[in-house]
Amino acid sequence: AQRVTQPEKLLSVFKGAPVELKCNYSYSGSPELFWYVQYSRQRLQLLLRHISRESIKGFTADLNKGETSFHLKKPFAQEEDSAMYYCALTGGQGGKLIFGQGTELSVKP
Amino acid sequence: GAGVSQSPSNKVTEKGKDVELRCDPISGHTALYWYRQSLGQGLEFLIYFQGNSAPDKSGLPSDRFSAERTGGSVSTLTIQRTQQEDSAVYLCASSLVGDREETQYFGPGTRLLVL
């Protein structure tokens, strides 16, 4: 079955602390993995995708096929990072996104 | 340029009534998606249109839900005989198939409340 699991509903850290949002997936085949972010009162937007291997706003995510994980990391969290983060996958080459339940990140001053 | 737009932004209806939600995708985008965001279920895929191909309706929760995409552009999601469990935020997204990254761009959503 295709599934994305984000075990943490809420993650609270202090400004400047490292942050890691966990994501595990189940998919038969070679999925494409994404992180989407939704800031307060804004629309859902793409943060990064595994094939780009980019660092966006200081965030990185590495696809670990052995552990079927795609954890999102940032070494020094900022207050403006507070948002809802969704891990998602597709079967590649477009198509529907399968989302995890989301993790709310709260960065305290 | 203009992003994905949706209307209405909020809709309150009574149980048993029909509702129509509209999505205007980014001009030129060939793929259009509907998702539902609810407290208990998170973000769920509903339906996907791609060009002239038959839509992927595999996510529609019941036959009360249907969607159309006219002229390869605007889409309407219709919910008949609404139930309280239909209350959610309905999100539309579009993407340019053939573009190397095929990023899905989301609209602001329609918040539906069924009383």
XYZ file of C-alpha atoms in Angstrom:
224
model
C 0.000 0.000 0.000
C 1.131 3.547 -0.679
C 1.502 5.439 2.547
C 3.391 8.362 4.058
C 3.869 8.510 7.811
C 4.832 11.544 9.836
C 5.008 10.324 13.427
C 5.045 13.742 15.092
C 1.910 15.890 15.096
C 3.684 18.739 16.837
C 7.350 19.584 17.156
C 8.384 22.472 19.368
C 11.954 23.811 19.432
C 13.734 26.972 20.477
C 15.179 29.412 17.977
C 18.673 28.374 16.939
C 18.155 24.712 17.801
C 18.430 21.970 15.185
C 15.197 20.541 13.878
C 14.344 17.255 12.207
C 10.876 16.422 10.922
C 10.511 12.717 10.321
C 8.913 11.107 7.295
C 8.704 7.442 6.371
C 7.024 6.038 3.314
C 5.731 2.817 1.863
C 5.636 2.469 -1.907
C 6.287 -0.306 -4.385
C 8.414 1.237 -7.073
C 10.495 4.380 -7.249
C 8.543 7.263 -5.763
C 9.328 10.906 -5.936
C 9.387 12.536 -2.484
C 8.469 16.084 -1.535
C 8.122 18.388 1.435
C 5.301 20.929 1.305
C 4.857 23.769 3.790
C 1.831 25.799 4.812
C 2.504 29.002 6.733
C -0.281 30.597 8.739
C -3.031 31.932 6.461
C -1.067 31.053 3.328
C -1.575 28.404 0.707
C 0.243 25.103 0.571
C 3.533 25.409 -1.293
C 6.399 23.203 -2.326
C 9.442 23.457 -0.076
C 11.729 20.937 -1.717
C 11.827 17.691 -3.680
C 14.349 14.916 -3.433
C 15.428 14.920 -7.069
C 16.508 18.547 -6.850
C 18.919 17.907 -3.989
C 18.616 21.576 -3.075
C 18.704 23.420 0.219
C 15.704 25.721 0.518
C 15.500 28.241 3.387
C 18.253 26.238 5.070
C 16.251 22.995 4.932
C 17.586 19.793 3.415
C 16.139 16.323 3.047
C 17.887 13.137 2.026
C 16.094 10.177 0.556
C 17.154 6.972 2.313
C 15.787 4.103 0.251
C 17.044 1.478 2.695
C 15.103 2.983 5.570
C 12.345 4.368 3.279
C 12.727 7.741 4.934
C 12.865 11.343 3.795
C 13.476 13.366 6.940
C 13.581 17.169 6.771
C 16.408 18.880 8.614
C 17.603 22.346 9.465
C 20.624 23.031 11.659
C 19.384 26.297 13.179
C 15.627 26.874 13.366
C 14.188 30.363 12.967
C 10.869 31.710 14.265
C 9.667 32.206 10.692
C 9.992 28.466 10.130
C 6.906 27.940 12.291
C 4.376 26.287 9.977
C 2.680 23.030 9.047
C 4.939 20.660 7.121
C 3.688 17.835 4.932
C 5.730 15.028 3.471
C 4.312 13.640 0.220
C 5.081 11.275 -2.617
C 4.040 10.555 -6.176
C 4.786 7.636 -8.442
C 7.014 9.897 -10.494
C 6.299 11.911 -13.649
C 3.429 13.816 -12.112
C 0.236 12.334 -10.770
C -1.536 12.512 -7.459
C 0.286 13.401 -4.281
C -0.044 11.108 -1.282
C 0.430 13.154 1.863
C 1.432 12.375 5.397
C -0.667 13.695 8.265
C 1.552 16.721 8.696
C 3.792 18.001 11.464
C 3.248 21.385 13.041
C 6.594 23.022 13.753
C 6.640 25.686 16.428
C 9.860 27.661 16.881
C 9.913 29.593 20.133
C 12.009 32.719 20.695
C 1.404 35.879 -12.866
C -1.904 34.778 -11.434
C -1.855 31.629 -9.369
C -4.554 29.029 -8.881
C -7.789 30.614 -7.705
C -10.777 29.014 -6.038
C -14.281 30.182 -5.256
C -16.029 30.609 -2.988
C -13.452 30.992 -0.239
C -16.014 29.921 2.346
C -19.278 28.042 2.002
C -21.816 27.203 4.684
C -24.613 24.875 3.708
C -27.265 22.730 5.270
C -27.074 18.972 5.367
C -28.706 17.497 2.276
C -28.038 20.460 -0.011
C -25.807 20.313 -3.103
C -22.700 22.514 -3.418
C -20.406 23.470 -6.278
C -16.811 24.494 -5.784
C -14.842 26.150 -8.554
C -11.157 26.065 -9.465
C -9.328 28.247 -11.990
C -5.916 26.705 -12.675
C -2.817 28.535 -13.814
C -3.186 29.370 -17.495
C -1.602 26.701 -19.680
C -1.404 24.060 -16.967
C -2.619 20.753 -18.343
C -3.071 18.865 -15.089
C -5.593 19.729 -12.375
C -6.053 18.060 -9.000
C -8.583 18.223 -6.192
C -7.622 17.399 -2.613
C -9.474 17.577 0.679
C -7.941 18.766 3.941
C -9.832 17.736 7.057
C -8.996 17.412 10.730
C -9.390 13.703 10.970
C -8.035 12.656 7.578
C -5.272 15.114 6.767
C -4.734 15.853 3.072
C -6.476 13.376 0.758
C -6.404 13.119 -3.012
C -9.843 13.248 -4.640
C -9.548 13.451 -8.433
C -7.002 14.244 -11.155
C -7.510 15.583 -14.697
C -4.763 15.418 -17.300
C -5.418 16.817 -20.754
C -7.986 14.782 -22.656
C -7.371 11.589 -20.725
C -10.059 10.020 -18.570
C -9.818 11.508 -15.075
C -8.406 9.510 -12.173
C -11.387 9.399 -9.816
C -9.877 6.884 -7.427
C -9.921 9.258 -4.452
C -13.568 10.286 -4.543
C -15.079 9.094 -1.240
C -18.588 8.362 -2.548
C -20.813 8.725 -5.602
C -22.119 11.978 -4.125
C -18.853 13.550 -5.290
C -18.207 14.401 -8.926
C -16.035 16.810 -10.857
C -15.806 18.243 -14.326
C -13.151 20.121 -16.198
C -14.532 22.112 -19.087
C -12.384 23.087 -22.039
C -9.275 21.859 -20.318
C -9.327 24.799 -17.931
C -11.829 25.572 -15.160
C -12.979 22.729 -12.947
C -16.040 22.321 -10.764
C -16.277 19.893 -7.857
C -19.875 19.031 -6.986
C -21.005 17.442 -3.756
C -24.592 16.242 -3.749
C -26.706 15.742 -0.649
C -23.962 17.092 1.604
C -23.262 15.410 4.937
C -21.597 16.846 8.019
C -18.522 14.691 7.407
C -18.014 16.555 4.114
C -16.953 19.624 6.112
C -13.346 20.307 5.150
C -11.100 22.585 3.135
C -11.153 21.624 -0.531
C -7.893 22.384 -2.320
C -7.256 22.584 -6.022
C -3.813 22.355 -7.620
C -2.493 22.541 -11.159
C 0.737 21.601 -12.869
C 2.347 21.735 -16.275
C 2.833 18.163 -17.436
C 5.940 17.879 -19.526
C 7.691 20.506 -17.458
C 10.784 18.892 -15.986
C 9.686 19.333 -12.407
C 5.853 19.229 -12.746
C 5.406 21.125 -9.506
C 1.830 21.230 -8.249
C 0.723 24.762 -7.374
C -2.095 25.002 -4.888
C -5.007 27.383 -4.591
C -6.138 28.982 -1.334
C -8.900 26.435 -0.845
C -12.639 26.540 -0.218
C -13.653 26.028 3.397
C -16.908 24.054 3.434
C -19.044 23.784 6.542
C -22.078 21.525 6.487
C -24.523 22.234 9.308
